[in-house]
């Protein structure tokens, strides 16, 4: 029988896909699980895959690659889609797609498959990446192709004796090193407050104030609270500490690529804190002209990552500009956390453009205030002239109206 490689998470969607690929497409299914830091029981995932009937299971440890080639570029780009979502799932999908293609090529498969629906963004992220890397492989998406609902999947899983978790019956969960997405169930109601049980990292009971210091080197976080550590260890450290102070929930109305507005709930303490610190440090070391242009670049970068266009040449072009701005983004940022609130309370860098001798209002200021008078006059010159011309025209119009009377 022909072989198909299925990007397999072990959850409801991909588990029912195994059986559909076997029964409807008459194919031998090879499942491939890509570890992006989701902290799953991978032995259990393999057991579940083989229980359902996969002929082979492949585990790929991609944590270091995910952190190095996806998360770090996103930090440099202040990767937040619509200024809110830190792109956790969006970043992992092109990597999972790429690894699935690699497995398919190695195993001699004629097709690759995923468990995405036709409503979400993941189908785009998988399909575009897979086609860009190997257009000769057929893509099969049973959930989308059969227009299946979650209720129908659960019913089918029960009929086929496919094991699913209790959590899967409540919510659809996607987790990786950079964040956790919670969907489905009552959360689909935009006026429903997600219960505490829906979250994993967040402590809702801690009232204490906490401080966290993050050090960056050329735009990359290299230490937390004075301890140098790998990017993976640092993210996990910040996740635990920020989450313990209630920081890291994103709850917003999001515009999907397919045109649907959806209510999305994310849990990403480390991503929220690190991006906030990184963005604050950039304000200190980059000029206002660099910041203004980089804001446009960051927004476009986030859109490409979100919209499944990771393989587009523009993303690489933007990376080159972003990397060029990061040479001076080195220093330390101190943040204060309490009951979910987060704010930067201190920062320092050897590349700082902030000069106390210029900014201070106290004695010792080196700023010559006499220079400001001429600057202010020239700065507002056209605005002043425009208002004067408009005022004169208005008075002339009023005078004409009076003469007619």
Coordinates of C-alpha atoms in Angstrom, one line a residue:
X1 CA 0.0 0.0 0.0
X2 CA 1.1 3.6 -0.6
X3 CA 2.6 5.4 2.5
X4 CA 1.5 8.7 4.0
X5 CA 3.3 10.6 6.8
X6 CA 1.0 12.2 9.2
X7 CA 2.1 15.2 11.4
X8 CA 0.9 13.6 14.6
X9 CA 0.4 15.4 18.0
X10 CA -1.5 12.5 19.7
X11 CA -4.5 14.7 20.1
X12 CA -8.1 14.2 19.0
X13 CA -7.7 15.6 15.4
X14 CA -4.6 13.7 14.4
X15 CA -5.7 10.5 16.1
X16 CA -8.9 10.2 14.1
X17 CA -6.9 11.1 11.0
X18 CA -4.9 7.9 11.4
X19 CA -8.1 5.8 11.0
X20 CA -9.5 8.0 8.2
X21 CA -6.3 7.7 6.2
X22 CA -6.4 3.9 6.7
X23 CA -10.0 3.3 5.9
X24 CA -10.8 6.0 3.2
X25 CA -7.4 6.4 1.5
X26 CA -6.2 2.8 1.9
X27 CA -2.7 3.9 3.0
X28 CA -0.1 2.8 5.4
X29 CA 0.2 5.6 8.0
X30 CA 3.5 6.7 9.4
X31 CA 3.1 9.2 12.3
X32 CA 5.7 11.9 12.9
X33 CA 5.8 13.8 16.2
X34 CA 8.0 16.9 16.3
X35 CA 9.0 18.1 19.7
X36 CA 8.9 21.9 19.9
X37 CA 8.9 21.9 23.7
X38 CA 5.4 20.7 24.3
X39 CA 6.4 18.7 27.3
X40 CA 4.2 15.7 26.3
X41 CA 4.6 12.1 27.2
X42 CA 6.2 11.1 23.9
X43 CA 6.3 7.4 24.8
X44 CA 2.5 7.5 25.3
X45 CA 2.0 9.3 22.0
X46 CA 4.0 6.6 20.2
X47 CA 1.9 3.9 22.0
X48 CA -1.3 5.6 21.0
X49 CA -0.2 5.9 17.4
X50 CA 0.6 2.2 17.2
X51 CA -2.6 1.3 19.1
X52 CA -4.7 3.1 16.4
X53 CA -2.8 1.3 13.7
X54 CA 0.2 3.3 12.4
X55 CA 2.8 1.1 10.8
X56 CA 5.6 3.3 12.2
X57 CA 6.1 6.2 14.5
X58 CA 8.9 8.8 14.2
X59 CA 9.9 11.2 17.0
X60 CA 11.9 14.3 16.1
X61 CA 13.5 16.4 18.8
X62 CA 13.5 19.9 17.3
X63 CA 13.6 22.0 20.5
X64 CA 17.0 23.6 19.8
X65 CA 16.1 24.3 16.2
X66 CA 12.8 25.8 17.2
X67 CA 14.4 28.1 19.8
X68 CA 17.3 29.1 17.6
X69 CA 15.7 29.5 14.2
X70 CA 12.1 30.5 15.1
X71 CA 11.8 31.9 18.6
X72 CA 14.9 34.1 18.6
X73 CA 14.1 35.8 15.3
X74 CA 10.6 36.4 16.7
X75 CA 12.0 38.1 19.8
X76 CA 14.2 40.3 17.6
X77 CA 11.1 41.2 15.6
X78 CA 9.0 41.8 18.7
X79 CA 6.7 39.2 17.2
X80 CA 3.1 40.0 18.2
X81 CA 0.3 39.5 15.7
X82 CA -2.2 42.4 16.1
X83 CA 0.0 43.6 19.0
X84 CA -1.3 40.8 21.1
X85 CA -0.5 37.2 20.1
X86 CA 3.2 36.1 20.5
X87 CA 2.9 33.6 17.6
X88 CA 3.7 30.5 19.6
X89 CA 1.7 28.0 17.4
X90 CA 2.3 30.0 14.3
X91 CA 6.1 29.7 14.7
X92 CA 6.0 26.0 15.3
X93 CA 3.9 25.0 12.4
X94 CA 6.4 25.6 9.5
X95 CA 9.0 23.7 11.5
X96 CA 6.7 20.8 12.0
X97 CA 5.8 20.9 8.3
X98 CA 9.4 20.9 7.3
X99 CA 10.3 17.9 9.5
X100 CA 7.2 16.0 8.3
X101 CA 8.4 16.5 4.7
X102 CA 11.9 15.3 5.7
X103 CA 10.4 12.1 7.2
X104 CA 8.2 11.6 4.1
X105 CA 11.2 11.8 1.8
X106 CA 13.2 9.4 3.9
X107 CA 10.4 6.9 4.2
X108 CA 9.5 7.0 0.5
X109 CA 6.0 8.3 1.1
X110 CA 3.8 9.6 -1.7
X111 CA 1.7 11.9 0.6
X112 CA 1.8 13.9 3.8
X113 CA -1.2 14.7 6.0
X114 CA -2.2 16.9 8.9
X115 CA -5.2 17.3 11.2
X116 CA -6.1 20.9 10.4
X117 CA -9.6 22.2 9.9
X118 CA -10.7 24.4 7.1
X119 CA -11.5 27.2 9.5
X120 CA -8.1 27.9 11.0
X121 CA -4.7 29.3 10.1
X122 CA -2.7 26.1 10.6
X123 CA -3.9 24.6 7.3
X124 CA -2.2 27.5 5.5
X125 CA 1.0 27.2 7.5
X126 CA 1.2 23.5 6.8
X127 CA 0.1 23.5 3.2
X128 CA 2.2 26.4 2.0
X129 CA 5.4 25.2 3.8
X130 CA 5.0 21.6 2.6
X131 CA 4.4 22.7 -1.0
X132 CA 7.3 25.1 -0.9
X133 CA 9.6 22.4 0.3
X134 CA 8.3 19.5 -1.8
X135 CA 5.5 20.2 -4.3
X136 CA 5.5 16.6 -5.5
X137 CA 4.0 15.3 -2.2
X138 CA 0.2 15.0 -2.1
X139 CA -1.3 16.8 0.9
X140 CA -4.3 15.1 2.7
X141 CA -6.2 16.9 5.4
X142 CA -9.1 14.6 6.5
X143 CA -10.7 17.0 9.0
X144 CA -10.9 19.7 6.3
X145 CA -11.7 17.4 3.4
X146 CA -14.6 15.8 5.2
X147 CA -15.8 19.1 6.8
X148 CA -15.8 17.4 10.3
X149 CA -16.8 19.1 13.5
X150 CA -15.2 18.5 16.8
X151 CA -18.4 16.7 18.1
X152 CA -18.3 14.4 15.1
X153 CA -14.6 13.6 15.7
X154 CA -15.3 12.7 19.3
X155 CA -18.2 10.5 18.3
X156 CA -16.1 8.8 15.6
X157 CA -13.2 8.3 18.1
X158 CA -15.6 6.5 20.5
X159 CA -17.0 4.3 17.7
X160 CA -13.5 3.3 16.6
X161 CA -12.1 2.9 20.1
X162 CA -9.6 5.6 19.6
X163 CA -8.3 6.8 23.0
X164 CA -8.7 10.5 23.7
X165 CA -7.9 12.5 26.8
X166 CA -10.4 14.1 29.1
X167 CA -8.9 17.5 28.4
X168 CA -9.5 17.0 24.7
X169 CA -13.2 16.7 25.4
X170 CA -13.2 20.2 27.0
X171 CA -10.7 22.2 25.0
X172 CA -8.3 22.1 22.1
X173 CA -4.8 22.7 23.5
X174 CA -1.7 23.4 21.6
X175 CA 1.6 23.8 23.6
X176 CA 5.2 24.5 22.7
X177 CA 8.2 26.2 24.2
X178 CA 6.9 29.7 23.4
X179 CA 3.3 29.4 24.6
X180 CA 0.1 27.6 25.0
X181 CA -3.2 28.1 23.0
X182 CA -6.6 27.1 24.5
X183 CA -9.6 26.8 22.2
X184 CA -13.0 25.2 21.9
X185 CA -15.8 24.5 24.4
X186 CA -17.2 27.4 26.3
X187 CA -14.2 29.6 25.3
X188 CA -15.8 30.0 21.9
X189 CA -18.3 32.4 23.6
X190 CA -16.5 35.7 23.5
X191 CA -18.3 36.8 26.7
X192 CA -17.3 33.7 28.7
X193 CA -14.5 34.1 31.2
X194 CA -12.1 31.2 30.9
X195 CA -11.9 29.3 34.2
X196 CA -8.7 29.0 36.1
X197 CA -8.6 25.3 35.3
X198 CA -8.0 26.1 31.6
X199 CA -4.5 27.5 32.4
X200 CA -1.3 25.7 33.2
X201 CA 1.4 28.3 34.1
X202 CA -0.7 31.0 35.8
X203 CA -1.0 31.3 39.5
X204 CA -4.2 33.3 40.4
X205 CA -3.6 33.2 44.1
X206 CA -0.3 34.9 44.5
X207 CA -0.5 38.6 45.7
X208 CA 3.2 39.1 46.2
X209 CA 5.3 41.6 44.2
X210 CA 8.0 40.0 42.1
X211 CA 10.9 41.4 40.1
X212 CA 12.6 39.9 37.1
X213 CA 15.8 41.1 35.3
X214 CA 16.5 40.0 31.7
X215 CA 19.8 40.6 30.0
X216 CA 20.1 40.8 26.2
X217 CA 23.1 40.4 24.0
X218 CA 22.6 41.7 20.4
X219 CA 18.8 41.3 20.8
X220 CA 18.9 37.8 22.3
X221 CA 18.0 37.1 25.9
X222 CA 21.1 35.6 27.5
X223 CA 20.5 35.8 31.3
X224 CA 17.7 36.1 33.8
X225 CA 18.1 37.4 37.3
X226 CA 21.9 37.4 36.8
X227 CA 22.1 33.8 35.7
X228 CA 23.4 33.0 32.2
X229 CA 21.5 30.2 30.7
X230 CA 20.5 28.7 27.3
X231 CA 17.6 30.2 25.5
X232 CA 15.4 27.1 26.3
X233 CA 16.3 27.2 30.0
X234 CA 15.8 30.9 30.1
X235 CA 12.3 30.7 28.6
X236 CA 11.3 28.0 31.0
X237 CA 12.7 30.0 33.9
X238 CA 10.7 33.1 32.9
X239 CA 7.6 31.1 32.2
X240 CA 7.6 29.7 35.8
X241 CA 8.5 33.0 37.5
X242 CA 6.2 35.3 35.5
X243 CA 3.4 32.8 35.6
X244 CA 3.7 32.5 39.3
X245 CA 2.8 36.2 39.5
X246 CA -0.2 35.8 37.2
X247 CA 1.5 37.3 34.1
X248 CA 1.0 35.9 30.6
X249 CA -2.7 35.6 29.6
X250 CA -3.7 37.0 26.2
X251 CA -7.5 37.0 25.6
X252 CA -8.5 38.8 22.4
X253 CA -10.6 38.9 19.3
X254 CA -8.3 37.8 16.4
X255 CA -8.6 38.1 12.6
X256 CA -7.8 34.8 11.0
X257 CA -6.3 34.6 7.6
X258 CA -9.5 32.9 6.2
X259 CA -11.6 36.0 7.2
X260 CA -13.1 34.7 10.4
X261 CA -13.0 36.7 13.6
X262 CA -12.3 34.3 16.5
X263 CA -11.9 34.6 20.2
X264 CA -8.4 33.4 21.1
X265 CA -7.0 32.6 24.5
X266 CA -3.2 32.2 25.0
X267 CA -1.0 31.5 27.9
X268 CA 2.6 32.8 27.3
X269 CA 4.3 34.3 30.3
X270 CA 7.8 34.1 28.9
X271 CA 6.9 35.4 25.5
X272 CA 5.0 38.4 26.9
X273 CA 7.7 39.3 29.4
X274 CA 10.7 38.9 27.0
X275 CA 9.1 40.8 24.2
X276 CA 8.1 43.6 26.5
X277 CA 11.7 43.8 27.8
X278 CA 13.2 43.6 24.4
X279 CA 11.0 46.3 23.0
X280 CA 11.8 48.6 25.9
X281 CA 15.5 48.1 25.5
X282 CA 15.2 48.9 21.8
X283 CA 13.7 52.3 22.7
X284 CA 16.8 53.1 24.7
X285 CA 19.4 52.2 22.1
X286 CA 17.8 52.8 18.7
X287 CA 17.1 56.2 17.2
X288 CA 13.5 57.3 16.7
X289 CA 13.9 56.9 13.0
X290 CA 15.1 53.3 13.4
X291 CA 12.2 52.6 15.8
X292 CA 9.6 54.1 13.5
X293 CA 10.7 52.0 10.5
X294 CA 11.3 48.9 12.5
X295 CA 7.8 49.1 13.8
X296 CA 6.5 48.7 10.3
X297 CA 9.0 45.9 9.6
X298 CA 8.0 44.1 12.8
X299 CA 4.3 44.3 12.0
X300 CA 4.9 42.8 8.5
X301 CA 7.2 40.1 9.9
X302 CA 4.5 39.1 12.4
X303 CA 1.9 39.0 9.6
X304 CA 4.1 36.7 7.5
X305 CA 4.7 34.3 10.4
X306 CA 1.0 34.3 11.3
X307 CA -0.3 33.9 7.8
X308 CA 1.8 30.8 7.0
X309 CA 4.3 32.7 4.7
X310 CA 7.4 31.6 6.6
X311 CA 9.0 30.4 3.4
X312 CA 8.3 33.7 1.6
X313 CA 11.6 35.5 0.5
X314 CA 10.3 38.7 2.1
X315 CA 10.6 37.2 5.6
X316 CA 14.3 36.5 5.0
X317 CA 14.7 40.1 3.7
X318 CA 13.1 41.5 6.8
X319 CA 15.3 39.3 9.0
X320 CA 18.4 40.9 7.4
X321 CA 17.2 44.4 8.3
X322 CA 16.1 43.3 11.8
X323 CA 19.4 41.6 12.5
X324 CA 21.2 44.8 11.5
X325 CA 19.3 46.8 14.1
X326 CA 20.1 44.3 16.9
X327 CA 23.9 45.0 17.2
X328 CA 23.3 47.6 19.9
X329 CA 20.3 45.9 21.6
X330 CA 22.4 44.7 24.5
X331 CA 21.7 45.5 28.2
X332 CA 19.5 44.7 31.1
X333 CA 15.8 45.3 31.7
X334 CA 14.1 45.0 35.1
X335 CA 10.4 44.3 35.3
X336 CA 7.9 44.3 38.2
X337 CA 5.0 41.8 38.4
X338 CA 2.0 41.5 40.6
X339 CA -1.4 39.9 40.1
X340 CA -1.0 39.7 36.3
X341 CA 0.3 43.3 35.9
X342 CA 3.6 43.8 34.2
X343 CA 5.7 46.9 33.8
X344 CA 9.3 47.8 33.1
X345 CA 10.8 49.7 36.1
X346 CA 14.5 50.0 35.0
X347 CA 16.9 49.5 32.1
X348 CA 20.5 50.1 31.3
X349 CA 22.8 49.6 28.3
X350 CA 26.3 50.7 27.3
X351 CA 24.7 51.7 24.0
X352 CA 22.0 53.9 25.6
X353 CA 21.1 57.1 23.7
X354 CA 19.6 58.4 26.9
X355 CA 21.9 61.1 28.4
X356 CA 21.0 62.3 31.9
X357 CA 23.0 65.5 31.4
X358 CA 20.7 66.4 28.5
X359 CA 17.4 65.1 30.0
X360 CA 17.8 66.4 33.6
X361 CA 15.9 69.5 34.9
X362 CA 18.4 69.8 37.8
X363 CA 21.6 71.7 38.0
X364 CA 24.3 70.4 35.8
X365 CA 22.2 70.2 32.6
X366 CA 24.2 70.6 29.4
X367 CA 21.2 71.3 27.3
X368 CA 21.2 75.0 26.1
X369 CA 17.5 76.0 26.4
X370 CA 18.1 79.1 24.3
X371 CA 18.5 77.0 21.2
X372 CA 14.9 75.7 21.6
X373 CA 13.2 79.0 20.7
X374 CA 14.4 79.0 17.1
X375 CA 13.7 75.2 16.8
X376 CA 10.1 75.5 18.0
X377 CA 9.5 78.4 15.6
X378 CA 10.7 76.5 12.6
X379 CA 9.2 73.2 13.7
X380 CA 5.7 74.6 13.7
X381 CA 6.1 77.1 10.9
X382 CA 4.0 75.4 8.3
X383 CA 1.2 74.5 10.8
X384 CA 1.1 78.2 11.9
X385 CA 1.0 79.4 8.3
X386 CA -1.7 76.9 7.3
X387 CA -3.9 78.0 10.2
X388 CA -3.4 81.6 9.3
X389 CA -4.3 81.1 5.7
X390 CA -7.4 79.1 6.7
X391 CA -8.5 81.7 9.2
X392 CA -8.1 84.5 6.6
X393 CA -10.1 82.5 4.0
X394 CA -12.9 81.9 6.6
X395 CA -13.1 85.6 7.4
X396 CA -13.2 86.5 3.8
X397 CA -16.0 84.0 3.2
X398 CA -18.0 85.4 6.2
X399 CA -17.5 89.0 4.8
X400 CA -18.9 87.9 1.4
X401 CA -21.9 86.5 3.2
X402 CA -22.5 89.7 5.1
X403 CA -22.3 91.8 1.9
X404 CA -25.0 89.7 0.2
X405 CA -27.4 90.4 3.0

